[in-house]
Each structure stands twice: as structure tokens, then as C-alpha cells.
Coordinates of C-alpha atoms in Angstrom, one line a residue:
Chain L
M89 CA -5.8 30.2 -21.1
N90 CA -4.6 32.1 -18.1
F91 CA -4.8 30.5 -14.7
D92 CA -7.0 32.8 -12.7
L93 CA -5.8 33.0 -9.1
E94 CA -8.1 35.8 -8.2
V95 CA -11.2 33.7 -8.8
I96 CA -9.9 31.3 -6.2
A97 CA -9.2 34.0 -3.7
Q98 CA -12.6 35.5 -4.2
N99 CA -14.5 32.3 -3.8
L100 CA -12.5 30.5 -1.2
P101 CA -14.8 31.6 1.7
Y102 CA -17.8 30.1 -0.2
L103 CA -15.9 26.8 -0.7
L104 CA -15.0 26.8 3.0
S105 CA -18.7 27.2 3.9
G106 CA -19.2 24.0 1.8
V107 CA -16.3 22.3 3.7
K108 CA -18.4 22.7 6.9
F109 CA -21.2 20.6 5.4
T110 CA -18.7 18.0 4.0
I111 CA -17.2 17.6 7.5
A112 CA -20.7 17.5 9.1
L113 CA -21.9 14.9 6.7
A114 CA -18.7 12.8 7.1
C115 CA -18.9 12.9 10.9
L116 CA -22.6 12.0 10.9
V117 CA -22.0 9.1 8.5
I118 CA -18.9 7.9 10.4
V119 CA -20.8 7.9 13.8
L120 CA -24.0 6.3 12.5
G121 CA -22.2 3.9 10.2
T122 CA -19.9 2.7 13.0
I123 CA -22.8 2.1 15.5
L124 CA -24.9 0.3 12.9
G125 CA -21.8 -1.5 11.6
I126 CA -21.0 -3.0 15.0
I127 CA -24.6 -4.1 15.5
L128 CA -24.6 -5.7 12.0
G129 CA -21.2 -7.2 12.4
L130 CA -22.1 -8.9 15.7
S131 CA -25.4 -10.0 14.1
K132 CA -23.5 -11.7 11.3
L133 CA -21.6 -13.7 13.9
S134 CA -24.8 -14.7 15.6
K135 CA -25.8 -18.4 15.8
N136 CA -29.4 -17.5 15.3
L137 CA -30.3 -17.7 11.7
L138 CA -33.1 -15.2 12.0
I139 CA -30.5 -12.6 13.1
R140 CA -27.7 -13.7 10.9
Y141 CA -29.5 -13.9 7.5
P142 CA -31.1 -10.5 7.5
A143 CA -27.8 -8.9 8.7
S144 CA -25.9 -10.7 5.9
F145 CA -28.6 -9.5 3.4
V146 CA -28.2 -5.9 4.4
V147 CA -24.4 -6.1 4.4
E148 CA -24.3 -7.7 0.9
I149 CA -26.7 -5.2 -0.6
T150 CA -24.9 -2.2 0.8
R151 CA -21.4 -3.5 -0.1
D152 CA -22.1 -4.8 -3.5
T153 CA -23.9 -1.9 -5.1
P154 CA -22.6 1.6 -6.0
I155 CA -23.2 4.1 -3.3
L156 CA -24.5 6.5 -6.0
M157 CA -27.2 4.0 -6.8
Q158 CA -28.2 3.7 -3.2
M159 CA -28.4 7.5 -3.0
F160 CA -30.6 7.6 -6.1
F161 CA -32.8 4.8 -4.7
I162 CA -33.3 6.6 -1.4
F163 CA -33.7 10.1 -2.9
F164 CA -35.8 9.2 -6.0
G165 CA -37.2 5.8 -5.3
L166 CA -38.4 5.9 -1.7
P167 CA -41.0 8.7 -2.3
A168 CA -42.9 6.0 -4.1
L169 CA -43.4 4.3 -0.7
G170 CA -44.4 7.7 0.8
I171 CA -41.0 8.3 2.4
R172 CA -39.8 11.7 1.3
L173 CA -36.3 12.9 2.4
K174 CA -34.5 16.1 1.5
T175 CA -31.2 16.0 -0.3
F176 CA -28.9 16.1 2.8
P177 CA -30.8 13.5 4.9
S178 CA -31.0 11.2 1.8
A179 CA -27.2 11.4 1.3
A180 CA -26.6 10.9 5.0
L181 CA -28.9 7.9 5.1
A182 CA -27.5 6.2 2.0
M183 CA -23.9 6.8 3.1
S184 CA -24.6 5.6 6.6
L185 CA -26.0 2.3 5.3
F186 CA -23.0 2.0 3.0
A187 CA -20.6 2.7 5.9
A188 CA -22.5 0.3 8.2
G189 CA -22.2 -2.6 5.6
N190 CA -18.5 -2.0 5.3
A191 CA -17.9 -1.5 9.0
A192 CA -19.8 -4.7 9.7
E193 CA -17.3 -6.7 7.6
I194 CA -14.4 -5.0 9.4
V195 CA -15.9 -5.9 12.8
R196 CA -16.6 -9.5 11.8
G197 CA -13.2 -9.9 10.3
A198 CA -11.4 -8.6 13.4
I199 CA -13.4 -10.8 15.8
E200 CA -13.0 -13.9 13.6
S201 CA -9.2 -13.3 13.5
L202 CA -9.0 -13.7 17.2
P203 CA -8.0 -17.2 18.5
T204 CA -11.1 -19.1 19.6
G205 CA -9.3 -19.9 22.9
Q206 CA -10.1 -16.3 23.9
F207 CA -13.9 -17.1 23.8
D208 CA -13.4 -20.4 25.6
A209 CA -11.2 -18.9 28.3
A210 CA -13.8 -16.1 28.9
R211 CA -16.6 -18.6 29.0
S212 CA -14.7 -20.9 31.4
L213 CA -14.2 -18.0 33.7
G214 CA -18.0 -17.8 33.9
M215 CA -18.5 -14.7 31.8
N216 CA -21.7 -14.4 29.8
Y217 CA -21.9 -13.3 26.1
L218 CA -22.0 -9.6 26.9
Q219 CA -19.2 -9.7 29.4
T220 CA -17.1 -11.8 27.0
M221 CA -17.6 -9.3 24.2
V222 CA -17.1 -6.1 26.3
Y223 CA -14.1 -7.2 28.4
V224 CA -12.3 -9.8 26.3
I225 CA -13.1 -9.8 22.6
L226 CA -13.9 -6.2 21.6
P227 CA -10.8 -4.6 23.3
Q228 CA -8.5 -7.0 21.4
A229 CA -10.5 -6.8 18.2
L230 CA -10.5 -3.0 18.3
R231 CA -6.8 -2.9 17.8
R232 CA -7.2 -4.9 14.6
M233 CA -10.2 -2.8 13.4
I234 CA -8.5 0.6 13.6
P235 CA -6.4 0.5 10.4
P236 CA -9.1 -0.8 8.1
A237 CA -11.7 1.5 9.8
M238 CA -9.4 4.5 9.1
G239 CA -9.3 3.4 5.4
L240 CA -13.1 3.2 5.4
F241 CA -13.4 6.7 6.9
T242 CA -11.1 8.1 4.2
T243 CA -13.3 6.5 1.5
L244 CA -16.4 7.9 3.2
I245 CA -15.0 11.5 3.3
K246 CA -14.2 11.2 -0.4
D247 CA -17.6 9.8 -1.2
T248 CA -19.4 12.7 0.5
S249 CA -18.7 14.4 -2.8
L250 CA -21.4 12.2 -4.4
A251 CA -24.0 14.0 -2.3
A252 CA -23.6 16.9 -4.8
I253 CA -25.1 14.8 -7.5
I254 CA -28.5 14.7 -5.8
G255 CA -28.0 18.4 -5.0
A256 CA -27.0 18.4 -1.3
F257 CA -24.9 21.4 -0.4
E258 CA -21.3 20.5 0.5
L259 CA -17.9 21.3 -0.9
T260 CA -18.4 19.8 -4.3
R261 CA -21.8 21.4 -4.8
A262 CA -20.4 24.8 -3.6
G263 CA -17.7 24.4 -6.2
Q264 CA -20.2 23.6 -8.9
E265 CA -22.2 26.7 -8.0
I266 CA -19.1 28.9 -8.3
I267 CA -18.3 27.4 -11.7
E268 CA -21.8 28.0 -13.0
R269 CA -21.1 31.7 -12.2
T270 CA -17.5 32.1 -13.2
F271 CA -16.8 29.2 -15.7
H272 CA -13.4 28.6 -14.1
S273 CA -13.7 24.8 -13.9
L274 CA -10.1 24.0 -13.7
E275 CA -9.1 26.4 -11.0
I276 CA -12.0 25.6 -8.8
Y277 CA -11.9 21.8 -9.2
L278 CA -8.2 21.8 -8.5
V279 CA -8.8 23.8 -5.3
I280 CA -11.5 21.4 -4.3
A281 CA -9.2 18.5 -4.9
A282 CA -6.6 20.1 -2.8
I283 CA -9.1 20.6 0.1
Y284 CA -10.1 17.0 0.0
F285 CA -6.4 16.0 -0.1
I286 CA -5.7 18.1 3.0
I287 CA -8.5 16.4 4.9
C288 CA -7.8 12.8 3.7
Y289 CA -4.0 12.6 3.5
P290 CA -3.4 12.6 7.3
L291 CA -6.0 9.8 7.7
S292 CA -4.5 7.6 5.0
Y293 CA -1.0 8.3 6.3
Y294 CA -2.1 7.1 9.7
T295 CA -3.8 4.1 8.2
R296 CA -0.6 2.9 6.5
K297 CA 1.4 3.5 9.7
G298 CA -1.2 1.5 11.7
E299 CA -1.1 -1.3 9.2
K300 CA 2.7 -1.6 9.4
Q301 CA 2.5 -1.6 13.2
R302 CA -0.1 -4.3 13.1
V303 CA 2.2 -6.5 11.0
M304 CA 5.0 -6.0 13.5
G305 CA 2.8 -6.2 16.6
F306 CA 0.9 -9.4 16.0
Chain T
M239 CA -52.6 9.3 -4.4
A240 CA -51.0 5.9 -4.0
Y241 CA -48.1 4.8 -6.1
Q242 CA -48.9 1.7 -8.1
L243 CA -45.9 -0.5 -8.7
D244 CA -45.4 -1.5 -12.3
P245 CA -42.8 -4.2 -12.6
Y246 CA -43.4 -4.6 -16.4
I247 CA -41.6 -1.3 -16.9
I248 CA -38.4 -3.2 -16.4
I249 CA -39.2 -5.7 -19.1
R250 CA -40.4 -3.0 -21.5
Y251 CA -37.0 -1.2 -21.2
L252 CA -34.9 -4.3 -20.8
P253 CA -33.0 -3.8 -24.1
L254 CA -32.0 -0.3 -23.0
F255 CA -30.9 -1.6 -19.5
L256 CA -28.8 -4.3 -21.1
K257 CA -27.1 -1.7 -23.3
G258 CA -26.2 0.1 -20.2
V259 CA -25.0 -3.1 -18.5
F260 CA -22.8 -3.8 -21.5
L261 CA -21.1 -0.4 -21.4
T262 CA -20.6 -0.8 -17.6
V263 CA -18.9 -4.1 -18.2
E264 CA -16.9 -2.8 -21.2
I265 CA -15.5 0.3 -19.4
S266 CA -14.8 -1.7 -16.2
F267 CA -13.0 -4.4 -18.2
L268 CA -10.9 -1.9 -20.0
A269 CA -10.1 0.0 -16.8
I270 CA -9.1 -3.3 -15.1
L271 CA -6.9 -4.2 -18.1
I272 CA -5.1 -0.9 -18.5
G273 CA -5.0 -0.3 -14.7
L274 CA -2.9 -3.4 -14.2
P275 CA 0.3 -2.4 -16.1
I276 CA 0.0 1.1 -14.7
G277 CA -0.1 -0.3 -11.2
I278 CA 2.9 -2.5 -12.0
L279 CA 5.0 0.4 -13.4
A280 CA 4.1 2.7 -10.6
A281 CA 4.9 0.0 -8.0
V282 CA 8.3 -0.6 -9.6
A283 CA 8.9 3.1 -9.4
R284 CA 7.8 3.1 -5.8
T285 CA 10.3 0.4 -4.9
S286 CA 13.0 1.9 -7.0
R287 CA 16.2 3.1 -5.4
L288 CA 16.1 6.1 -7.6
K289 CA 14.8 8.9 -5.4
I290 CA 13.1 10.8 -8.2
L291 CA 11.2 7.7 -9.5
N292 CA 10.2 6.9 -5.9
L293 CA 8.9 10.4 -5.3
A294 CA 7.0 10.5 -8.6
G295 CA 5.3 7.2 -7.8
A296 CA 4.4 8.4 -4.3
I297 CA 2.9 11.6 -5.6
Y298 CA 0.8 9.8 -8.1
V299 CA -0.5 7.3 -5.6
E300 CA -1.2 9.9 -2.8
V301 CA -2.9 12.4 -5.1
F302 CA -5.2 9.9 -6.7
R303 CA -6.0 8.0 -3.5
N304 CA -6.7 11.0 -1.4
T305 CA -9.1 13.0 -3.7
P306 CA -12.6 11.9 -4.7
L307 CA -13.0 10.1 -8.0
L308 CA -15.9 12.4 -8.9
I309 CA -13.5 15.5 -8.7
Q310 CA -10.9 13.7 -10.8
I311 CA -13.6 13.0 -13.4
F312 CA -14.7 16.7 -13.3
I313 CA -11.1 17.9 -13.7
I314 CA -10.4 15.7 -16.7
F315 CA -13.7 16.4 -18.4
F316 CA -14.5 20.0 -17.4
G317 CA -11.1 21.3 -16.3
L318 CA -8.7 20.1 -19.0
P319 CA -10.4 21.8 -21.9
G320 CA -9.2 25.1 -20.2
L321 CA -5.7 23.9 -21.1
G322 CA -6.7 23.0 -24.6
V323 CA -7.2 19.3 -23.9
K324 CA -10.7 18.2 -25.0
L325 CA -11.6 14.6 -24.4
S326 CA -14.9 12.8 -25.1
P327 CA -17.0 11.6 -22.1
Y328 CA -15.9 8.0 -22.9
I329 CA -12.2 8.8 -22.9
S330 CA -12.5 11.1 -19.9
G331 CA -14.4 8.6 -17.8
L332 CA -12.1 5.7 -18.8
T333 CA -8.9 7.8 -18.1
A334 CA -10.2 8.8 -14.6
L335 CA -11.1 5.2 -13.8
V336 CA -7.8 3.9 -15.0
L337 CA -5.7 6.4 -13.1
Y338 CA -7.8 5.9 -9.9
V339 CA -7.7 2.1 -9.9
G340 CA -4.0 2.3 -11.0
A341 CA -3.2 4.2 -7.8
Y342 CA -4.9 1.6 -5.7
N343 CA -3.2 -1.2 -7.7
T344 CA 0.2 0.4 -7.1
E345 CA -0.1 0.0 -3.3
V346 CA -1.3 -3.6 -3.6
I347 CA 1.4 -4.6 -6.1
R348 CA 4.1 -2.8 -4.1
A349 CA 3.2 -4.8 -1.0
G350 CA 3.2 -7.9 -3.2
L351 CA 6.7 -7.1 -4.6
E352 CA 8.0 -6.6 -1.1
A353 CA 6.5 -9.9 0.1
V354 CA 8.4 -12.0 -2.5
P355 CA 11.3 -13.6 -0.5
R356 CA 14.8 -12.2 -1.2
G357 CA 16.1 -15.7 -1.7
Q358 CA 14.1 -15.9 -4.9
I359 CA 16.0 -13.0 -6.4
E360 CA 19.3 -14.4 -5.3
A361 CA 18.4 -17.8 -6.7
A362 CA 17.4 -16.2 -10.1
K363 CA 20.7 -14.3 -10.1
S364 CA 22.7 -17.4 -9.4
L365 CA 20.9 -19.1 -12.3
G366 CA 22.3 -16.4 -14.5
L367 CA 19.0 -14.5 -15.2
T368 CA 19.3 -10.8 -16.0
G369 CA 17.5 -8.2 -14.0
V370 CA 14.6 -8.0 -16.4
Q371 CA 14.3 -11.8 -16.7
T372 CA 14.3 -12.1 -12.9
F373 CA 11.5 -9.5 -12.7
L374 CA 9.4 -11.0 -15.5
H375 CA 9.8 -14.7 -14.8
V376 CA 10.4 -14.9 -11.1
I377 CA 9.2 -11.9 -9.2
L378 CA 6.1 -10.8 -11.2
P379 CA 4.3 -14.1 -11.3
Q380 CA 4.7 -14.5 -7.5
T381 CA 3.7 -10.9 -6.9
F382 CA 0.6 -11.4 -8.9
R383 CA -0.3 -14.5 -6.9
I384 CA 0.2 -12.7 -3.6
S385 CA -1.6 -9.5 -4.7
L386 CA -4.5 -11.2 -6.4
P387 CA -7.0 -11.1 -3.5
A388 CA -6.4 -7.4 -2.9
L389 CA -6.4 -6.6 -6.6
G390 CA -9.8 -8.3 -6.7
N391 CA -11.1 -5.9 -4.0
N392 CA -9.9 -3.0 -6.2
W393 CA -11.7 -4.4 -9.2
V394 CA -15.0 -4.9 -7.3
A395 CA -14.7 -1.3 -6.1
L396 CA -14.0 -0.3 -9.7
V397 CA -17.2 -1.8 -11.1
K398 CA -19.1 0.1 -8.4
N399 CA -17.1 3.3 -9.1
S400 CA -17.9 3.1 -12.8
S401 CA -21.3 4.4 -12.0
L402 CA -19.7 7.8 -11.5
V403 CA -18.9 8.3 -15.1
S404 CA -22.6 8.7 -15.7
V405 CA -22.3 12.3 -14.4
I406 CA -20.4 13.3 -17.5
G407 CA -22.9 11.6 -19.8
M408 CA -21.5 8.2 -20.5
V409 CA -24.5 6.0 -21.3
E410 CA -23.8 3.1 -18.9
L411 CA -26.1 1.5 -16.4
T412 CA -26.5 4.4 -14.0
W413 CA -27.1 6.9 -16.8
V414 CA -29.7 4.7 -18.6
T415 CA -31.5 4.3 -15.3
F416 CA -31.4 8.0 -14.6
D417 CA -32.6 8.8 -18.2
L418 CA -35.5 6.3 -18.0
N419 CA -36.4 7.8 -14.6
A420 CA -36.7 11.2 -16.2
L421 CA -38.9 9.7 -18.9
T422 CA -41.3 7.5 -16.9
F423 CA -40.9 8.7 -13.2
R424 CA -40.9 5.0 -12.2
S425 CA -38.1 5.7 -9.7
F426 CA -38.7 2.8 -7.3
E427 CA -38.8 0.1 -10.0
L428 CA -36.0 1.5 -12.1
F429 CA -33.4 2.2 -9.3
G430 CA -34.4 -1.1 -7.7
A431 CA -33.7 -3.0 -11.0
A432 CA -30.4 -1.1 -11.5
T433 CA -29.4 -2.1 -8.0
I434 CA -30.1 -5.8 -8.9
F435 CA -28.1 -5.5 -12.1
Y436 CA -25.1 -4.2 -10.2
L437 CA -25.5 -6.9 -7.5
L438 CA -25.5 -9.5 -10.3
L439 CA -22.4 -8.0 -12.0
I440 CA -20.5 -7.9 -8.7
F441 CA -21.7 -11.4 -7.8
I442 CA -20.3 -12.8 -11.1
L443 CA -17.0 -10.9 -10.7
I444 CA -16.6 -12.1 -7.1
N445 CA -17.1 -15.7 -8.2
I446 CA -14.7 -15.4 -11.1
L447 CA -12.1 -14.0 -8.7
A448 CA -12.7 -16.8 -6.2
F449 CA -12.2 -19.4 -9.0
V450 CA -9.0 -17.7 -10.2
E451 CA -7.6 -17.3 -6.7
K452 CA -8.2 -21.0 -6.1
R453 CA -6.4 -21.9 -9.3
F454 CA -3.4 -19.7 -8.4
A455 CA -3.3 -20.4 -4.7
Y456 CA -0.2 -21.8 -3.1
K457 CA -0.5 -25.6 -2.7
T458 CA 0.2 -26.6 0.8

């Protein structure tokens, strides 16, 4: 077979229009997942059982099942309860929940890794819970959260490709549409892989650098 | 029109579900098994002083870690036939999973190799062990012990990722669920049940890992 470069050149603009949706989906998921994840992570550390148990439940379900299954459940299963979402919102919701569950564990891990003396010191200075969190704990915990969070974000960007399976338009779906027209699977999928690589590699490079610095710094 | 829940649908199709679960377990187990030596070999290459081996290892790890597994599966199953390499869905899916988990294993095992104290190697040398003996009997067992928790994370992720091979038609848990859904339209019950099956599988795996980690942990 001959490797057809022309088919790549002709269809690159269409692939790039898919990249826009991939990046939009990834950004949406990262923002929603981080906010929800911080709330869930702090809830998991709560002394109140009524807050801690439901939070743990959500975290376990979202972390211990395949993200594809969650997407199917939201896209195909929720209409049974009268909740009908289109493909893109379904993918965004499923991925945000998945991101939140994983972010929650990162938040919890980072906070628990801080010496308890930090809490005690803040409390003995007369700070309340919110002040302790905002001024003492979170700024320190944040430094430890960044490398694993970067790793999570890389995973999320790669996982946006799953949205194509339920039919949401993004990079992978755009590629599938081109292949249905041209039958040049190898070329198109290799280009798609290269585009994901270009997006993900800087993030994972930074993750590794951050992890090394953390080992040195603490 | 209200949707009536029908939990019995799960019991009616339980044999099919279990078939899917078995294939999910089978392919995950095989990928874990084959992914380990690949991770060890690539990690040795990554820590090698030979530039070319080092580079090859790095390219393997970076390419497979920074592209989606779904695209890797598509390239192997739909793309490779263009080069004359036709693989069955089973072999394609397994190959993709093995290469993917292998790349993640490489980074974990490399970190483990580097964490073994240098003194261990010197001690082995002074006992007269050859390079290969030192690696197999001194470094590798300790690396495995250090890397086990992180390897466990990779394996949990692998079981979840095995759901992706359904897209090329491998009849595992996700495919069975999808097929039954097309047959009965009982989406809520079916995908709910599949979610519980995955939860159970992961729960069992996590507990096995916790047990093994305890057995192999450094005694203090």
C-alpha cells in the first residue's frame, strides 16, 4: 500500500476543527472536575459522617469503574429517569465526574501528607476552619497537588477521545468521519495520534519535572 | 410514558454477563502478565548507558503514554491491515493493552530500579555475582517490592481500560452490555449492572493487591 500524504493534507483542516472541540471538552472537564474534586476531597476529610460517606461513595464509584461505562450510563441509561442529554454534554458530565473523583483523592492525599502540627498551629493562632484551610493548609497542599494533577489532566485529555464512541464531535470523531469517506485509516489515525501527542507531551514532561523537584524540595 | 424498572432482566441475562466478565478478567490477566516483562525490559533499556537503547526506551514510553489508548487500538486493528498486518480483534485488543500498560510499567519499574541502594550492587559484586545474577537475584526482587504499589495502580487502570477493546468487537463485559442494550433497550438496568460488575472486579483486585503488598512489605 502507498502511504497517502495528500489525504492528510486535504483533511487536516477538518481534523483541526475537531481539535477545537477536544480542547473545549478537556478545558470544561478540567475546570468542573477540579472544582468538584476540591469539594469532594475536603468532604472526604470531614469529621461529619453524613458528609464523609456520600463523598466517599461518589469517589469510589467514579474511580473504580471505566469512564466508558460511566459515559454509557449517562448517555443511554439516564433517559430512563427522564434525563436526556445530548452527546457532548453527556461526555462532559461523565468525564467531569470521573475527573472529580480522581481530583478528590489528589486533594485528600496532599492535605493528609501535611504535618498535623500545621493544623494545630493555625488553630492555636485562633483561626477558624475556613481560615486554616485558605491561609495555611491549601497553599502548602497545592504544591504537592500540582504534579499528580498534571498527570490527571493528561489522562483526561487522552480520554476525551472516548466521547467519539457515543458520537460527540471532537478530534477522534472527526477522524472517523474522514476515514468513512476515504478509507485511509492508517494515515488518519497516525495523524490523530500525533496531534494528541503534541498536546499531551508538554504536560507529561512538566509532570515528571515537577515530581523530581518535589522529591528534592521536601 | 414512564419507564418501568425491570431488575429481573439482569438475572435473565446473567450467563451472558458472566461470559463477558470472564473475558474481561482473562484479557486483563494476560495483559498484566505480558506487560510486566515488557516493562522490565524497557526499564532496563531506559536505565542503560547505551544511548541508542535509552532513546528507544524513551520513545516507546512517551509515544504510548501520550496518545489515547483508543487511538492505539484503532491503529492496530484498522490501520495495520493497510500494511498487510491483519490481526483478530482479540489479538489487536490484547496487543494494545499490553503495549499501553507496558509503557506505564516501564516508568514505575525504572523508578524502582533507581531506588535500589547502590550498596546492594557493590555487595553483590563483592560476593562474586555476575551482572546478570546481580540483576536477577538482588536488584529485581527489591525493585519489584518497591514498585508493587505503583504497579498495582497500573493494573487497576488496566482492568478499567480493558472496556475499550469492546469498540473493535471483543465480546467482554462492555460489549455484552452494549449488545444486550441494543436487544432489550433496558439501558438503565444493564449499564447499572455492568458498573457494579466492574466495581466488584476492581474491589477484588485492590484487596488482592493490598494482601500481596502486606506480604512483601519491608519489615520494620
